[in-house]
Coordinates of C-alpha atoms and ligand atoms in Angstrom, one line a residue:
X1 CA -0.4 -40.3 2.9
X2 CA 3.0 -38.5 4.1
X3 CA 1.0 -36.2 6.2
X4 CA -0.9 -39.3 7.6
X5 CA 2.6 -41.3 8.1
X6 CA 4.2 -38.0 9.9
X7 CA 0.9 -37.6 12.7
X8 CA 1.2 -41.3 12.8
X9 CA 5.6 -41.3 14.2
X10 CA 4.4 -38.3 16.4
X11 CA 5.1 -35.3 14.2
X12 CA 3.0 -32.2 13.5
X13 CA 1.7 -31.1 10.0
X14 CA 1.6 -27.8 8.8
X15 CA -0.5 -27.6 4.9
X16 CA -0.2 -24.3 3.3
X17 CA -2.4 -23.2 0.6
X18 CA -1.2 -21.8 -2.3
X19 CA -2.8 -18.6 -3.5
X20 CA -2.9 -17.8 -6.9
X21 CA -4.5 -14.9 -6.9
X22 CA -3.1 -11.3 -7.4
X23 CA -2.6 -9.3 -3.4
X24 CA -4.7 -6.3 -2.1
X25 CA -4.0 -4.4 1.0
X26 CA -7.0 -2.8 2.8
X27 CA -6.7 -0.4 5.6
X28 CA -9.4 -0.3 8.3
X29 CA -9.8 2.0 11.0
X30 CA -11.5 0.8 13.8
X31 CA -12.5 1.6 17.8
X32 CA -12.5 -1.8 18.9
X33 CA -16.7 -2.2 17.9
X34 CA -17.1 -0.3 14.6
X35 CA -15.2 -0.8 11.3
X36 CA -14.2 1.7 8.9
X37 CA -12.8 0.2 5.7
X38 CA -10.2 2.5 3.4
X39 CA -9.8 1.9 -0.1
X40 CA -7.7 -0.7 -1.7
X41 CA -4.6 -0.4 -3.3
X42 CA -2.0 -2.9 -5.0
X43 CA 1.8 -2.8 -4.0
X44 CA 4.9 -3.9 -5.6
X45 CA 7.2 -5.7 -3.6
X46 CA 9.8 -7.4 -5.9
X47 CA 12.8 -4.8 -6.5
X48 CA 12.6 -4.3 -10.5
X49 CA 10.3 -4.5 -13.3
X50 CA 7.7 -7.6 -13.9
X51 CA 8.4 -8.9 -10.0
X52 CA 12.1 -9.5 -10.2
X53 CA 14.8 -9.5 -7.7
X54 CA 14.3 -9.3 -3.7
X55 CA 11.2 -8.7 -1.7
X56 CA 11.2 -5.5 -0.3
X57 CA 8.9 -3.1 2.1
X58 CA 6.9 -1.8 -1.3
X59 CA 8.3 0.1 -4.4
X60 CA 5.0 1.1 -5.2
X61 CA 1.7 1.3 -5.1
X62 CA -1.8 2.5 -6.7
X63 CA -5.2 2.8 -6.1
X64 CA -8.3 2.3 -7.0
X65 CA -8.0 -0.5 -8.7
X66 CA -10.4 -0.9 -12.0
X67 CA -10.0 -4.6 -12.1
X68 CA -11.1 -5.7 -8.7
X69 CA -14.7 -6.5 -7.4
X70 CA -16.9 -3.9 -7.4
X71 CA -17.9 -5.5 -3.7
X72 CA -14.3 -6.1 -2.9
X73 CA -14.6 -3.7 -0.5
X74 CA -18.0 -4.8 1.2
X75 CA -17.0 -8.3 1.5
X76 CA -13.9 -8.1 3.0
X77 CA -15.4 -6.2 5.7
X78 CA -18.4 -8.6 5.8
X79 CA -15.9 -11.6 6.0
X80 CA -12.5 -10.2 7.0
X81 CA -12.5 -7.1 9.2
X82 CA -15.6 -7.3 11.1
X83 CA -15.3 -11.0 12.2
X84 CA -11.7 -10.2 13.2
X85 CA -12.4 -6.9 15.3
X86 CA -15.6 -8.7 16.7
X87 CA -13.0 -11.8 17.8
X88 CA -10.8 -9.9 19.1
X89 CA -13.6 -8.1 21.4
X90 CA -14.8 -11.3 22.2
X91 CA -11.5 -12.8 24.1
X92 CA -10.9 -9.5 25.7
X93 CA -8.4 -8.3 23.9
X94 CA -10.4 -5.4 21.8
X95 CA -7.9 -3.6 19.2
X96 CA -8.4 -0.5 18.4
X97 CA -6.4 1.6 15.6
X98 CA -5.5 1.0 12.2
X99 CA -5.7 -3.1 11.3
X100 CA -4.0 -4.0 7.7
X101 CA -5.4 -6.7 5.8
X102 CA -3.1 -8.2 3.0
X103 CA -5.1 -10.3 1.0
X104 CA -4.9 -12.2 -2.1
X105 CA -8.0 -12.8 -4.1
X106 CA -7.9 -15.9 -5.4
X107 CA -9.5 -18.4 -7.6
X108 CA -11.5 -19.8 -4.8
X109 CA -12.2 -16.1 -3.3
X110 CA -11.0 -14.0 -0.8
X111 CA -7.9 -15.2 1.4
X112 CA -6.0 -12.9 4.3
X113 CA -2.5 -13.2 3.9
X114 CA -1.5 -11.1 6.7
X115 CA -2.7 -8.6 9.3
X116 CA -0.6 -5.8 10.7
X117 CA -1.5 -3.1 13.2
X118 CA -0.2 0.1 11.2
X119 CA -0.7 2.0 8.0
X120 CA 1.2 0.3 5.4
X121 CA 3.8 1.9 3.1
X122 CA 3.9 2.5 0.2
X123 CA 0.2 1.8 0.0
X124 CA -1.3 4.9 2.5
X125 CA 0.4 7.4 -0.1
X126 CA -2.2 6.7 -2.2
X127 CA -4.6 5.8 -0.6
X128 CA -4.5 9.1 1.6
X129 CA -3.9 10.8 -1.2
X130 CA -7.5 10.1 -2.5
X131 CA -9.3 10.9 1.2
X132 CA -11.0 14.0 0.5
X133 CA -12.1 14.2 4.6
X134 CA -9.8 14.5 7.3
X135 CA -8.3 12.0 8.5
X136 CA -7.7 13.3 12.2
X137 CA -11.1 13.1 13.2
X138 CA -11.8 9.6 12.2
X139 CA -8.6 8.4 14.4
X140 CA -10.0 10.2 17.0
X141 CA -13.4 8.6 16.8
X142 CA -11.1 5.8 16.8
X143 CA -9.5 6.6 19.9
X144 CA -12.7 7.7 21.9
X145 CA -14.9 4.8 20.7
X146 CA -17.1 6.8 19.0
X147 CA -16.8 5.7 15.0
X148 CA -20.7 4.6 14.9
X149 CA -21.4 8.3 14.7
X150 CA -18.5 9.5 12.6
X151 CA -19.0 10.9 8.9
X152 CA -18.0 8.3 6.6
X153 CA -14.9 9.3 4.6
X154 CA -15.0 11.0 1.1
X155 CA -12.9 9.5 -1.7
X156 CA -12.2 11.1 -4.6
X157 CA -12.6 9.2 -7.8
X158 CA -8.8 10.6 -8.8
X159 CA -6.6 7.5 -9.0
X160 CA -3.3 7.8 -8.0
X161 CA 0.1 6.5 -8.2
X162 CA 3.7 6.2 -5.8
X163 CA 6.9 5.2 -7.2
X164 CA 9.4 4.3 -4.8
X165 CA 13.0 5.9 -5.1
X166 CA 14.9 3.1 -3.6
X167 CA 19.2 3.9 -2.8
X168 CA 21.9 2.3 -4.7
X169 CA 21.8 -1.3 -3.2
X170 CA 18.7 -1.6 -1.4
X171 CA 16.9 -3.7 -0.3
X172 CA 20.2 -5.8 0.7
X173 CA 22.7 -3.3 1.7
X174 CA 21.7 0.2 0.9
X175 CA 24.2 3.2 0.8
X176 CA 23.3 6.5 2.5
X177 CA 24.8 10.1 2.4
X178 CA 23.8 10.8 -1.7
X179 CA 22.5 13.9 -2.4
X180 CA 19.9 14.7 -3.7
X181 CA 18.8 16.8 -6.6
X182 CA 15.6 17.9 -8.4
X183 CA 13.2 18.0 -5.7
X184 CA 11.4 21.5 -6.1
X185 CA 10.9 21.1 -9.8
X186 CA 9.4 17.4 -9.3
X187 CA 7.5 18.7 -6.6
X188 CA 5.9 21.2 -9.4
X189 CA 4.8 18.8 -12.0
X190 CA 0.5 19.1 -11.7
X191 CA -0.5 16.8 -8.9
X192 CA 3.0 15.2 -7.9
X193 CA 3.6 15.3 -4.2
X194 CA 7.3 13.8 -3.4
X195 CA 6.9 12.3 0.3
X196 CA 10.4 12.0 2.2
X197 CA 11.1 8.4 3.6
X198 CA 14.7 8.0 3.6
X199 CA 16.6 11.5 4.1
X200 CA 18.1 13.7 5.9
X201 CA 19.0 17.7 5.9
X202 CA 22.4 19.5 6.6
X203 CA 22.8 22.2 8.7
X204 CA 23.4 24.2 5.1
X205 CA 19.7 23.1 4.0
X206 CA 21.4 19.7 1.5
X207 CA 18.8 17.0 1.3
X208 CA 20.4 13.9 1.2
X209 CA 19.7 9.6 1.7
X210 CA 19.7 8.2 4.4
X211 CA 17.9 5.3 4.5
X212 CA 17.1 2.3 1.8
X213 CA 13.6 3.6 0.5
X214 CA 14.4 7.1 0.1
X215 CA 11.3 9.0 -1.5
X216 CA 8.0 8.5 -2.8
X217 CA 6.9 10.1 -5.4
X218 CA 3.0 10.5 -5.6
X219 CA 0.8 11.7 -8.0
X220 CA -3.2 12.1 -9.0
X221 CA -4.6 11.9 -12.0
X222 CA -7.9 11.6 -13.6
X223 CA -7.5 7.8 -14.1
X224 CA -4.2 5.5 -13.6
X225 CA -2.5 6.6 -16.5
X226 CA -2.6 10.3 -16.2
X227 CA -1.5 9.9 -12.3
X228 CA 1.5 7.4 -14.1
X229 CA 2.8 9.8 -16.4
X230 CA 2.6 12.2 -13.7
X231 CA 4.7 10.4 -11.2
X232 CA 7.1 9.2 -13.6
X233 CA 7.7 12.9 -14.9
X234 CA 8.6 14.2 -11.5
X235 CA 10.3 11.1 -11.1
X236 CA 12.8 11.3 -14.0
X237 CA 13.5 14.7 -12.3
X238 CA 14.8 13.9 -9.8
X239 CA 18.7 12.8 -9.1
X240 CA 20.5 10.4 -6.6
X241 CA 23.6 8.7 -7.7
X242 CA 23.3 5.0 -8.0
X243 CA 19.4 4.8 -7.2
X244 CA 16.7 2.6 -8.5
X245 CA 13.1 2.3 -8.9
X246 CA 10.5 0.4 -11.1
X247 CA 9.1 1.8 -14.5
X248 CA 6.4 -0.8 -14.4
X249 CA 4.3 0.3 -11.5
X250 CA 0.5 0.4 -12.5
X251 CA 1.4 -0.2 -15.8
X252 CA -0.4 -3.4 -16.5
X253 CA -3.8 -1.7 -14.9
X254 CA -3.4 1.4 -16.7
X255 CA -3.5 -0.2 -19.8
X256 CA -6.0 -2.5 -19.0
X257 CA -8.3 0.5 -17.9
X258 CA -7.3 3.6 -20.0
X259 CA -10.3 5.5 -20.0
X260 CA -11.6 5.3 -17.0
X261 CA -10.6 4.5 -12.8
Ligands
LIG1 N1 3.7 -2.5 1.8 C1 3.8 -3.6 2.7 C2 3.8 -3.2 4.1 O1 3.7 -2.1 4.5 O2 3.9 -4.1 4.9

């Protein structure tokens, strides 16, 4: 009735739906015909523990994710990807490159919450970290419109996990120019890769911040909870005065799916 009585005095209406469903982001790598889907993986977003405080780029992120459709994958390419790279062809405006869908799976099914045209972060560091092919050759195909005849990538079935080292007041005001300790022996721990974000090197070889997400610390495993207790060892490693980062990242699907994925 209000939206009625709004049209009615002249005014627009905008209806959003809510969706109550938990997000996915899925990478796709298309040449403007052909789609490529990645493999899903889950962010965090909120600053701390159980999705509290601000929205930021990511503190986290893992993949695969046990609990989600075994057709996830398939259907948002079916009803997502496809449909949106075969649009795009069909006003003339063909993308090619990587296309990001953020969805939420909801109640009612699959709903796109966003698309962006880049890898998203901290998502690809575990998703990439599960390609077992090489990735240049597939953005080529992507480049030279040639993914129809491209091998299909290889996953391995490893999980793994990224915790996000975040400075001393991000996301709202984050201070630069710590140093920053640890990083060979975190870098040793079995299948922990630390991936610089946020830093910078002195002329004398000190690594220090210099940004608000500072590292991410990545690890496989043989399922979630092995590639957890990986990154939170090299993790608790490392040192930079006044940081932060969540303790709760994967946690709820690790425990939901300890034997396995
Ligand atoms: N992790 C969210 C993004 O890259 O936009």
């Amino acid at each position: 009735a209000h939206a009625k009585a709004c049209l009615a005095a002249g005014s627009s209406v905008v209806i959003e739906e809510f969706l109550d469903g938990p997000e996915v982001s899925l990478f796709a790598i298309t040449d403007g015909r052909f789609v490529v889907p990645l493999q899903p993986a889950q962010d965090f977003k909120r600053a701390h523990d159980d999705d509290a405080g601000p929205n930021t780029g990511g503190m986290g992120a893992y993949s695969p994710l046990p609990w989600a459709p075994s057709d996830l994958v398939e259907e948002v390419t079916e009803r997502v990807l496809q449909p949106m790279i075969d649009a795009m062809a069909a006003r003339g405006t063909p993308f090619a490159g990587l296309l990001y869908a953020g969805l939420a799976l909801t109640a009612r099914g699959v709903r796109v919450v966003e698309f962006n045209a880049r890898f998203g972060d901290p998502e690809t560091q575990v998703v990439l970290a599960r390609l077992q092919s090489g990735l240049g050759g597939l953005l080529m195909a992507a480049a030279t419109g040639s993914l129809d005849t491209h091998p299909q990538p290889v996953w391995s079935t490893d999980s793994a996990v990224t915790v996000v080292i975040a400075a001393q007041g991000y996301p709202q005001d984050p201070r630069k120019g710590d140093a920053i300790g640890g990083l060979e022996q975190a870098a040793e721990v079995a299948g922990v890769d630390v991936l610089h974000a946020g830093t910078t090197v002195s002329e004398e070889g000190e690594i220090s911040s210099s940004g608000g997400r500072v590292l991410s610390v990545t690890a496989k495993g043989a399922n979630l909870h092995e590639a957890r207790e990986r990154a939170y060892t090299a993790v608790d490693l490392i040192t930079l005065a006044g940081s932060h980062h969540r303790r709760d990242i994967a946690a709820q699907a690790a425990a939901a799916h300890s034997t396995g994925g």
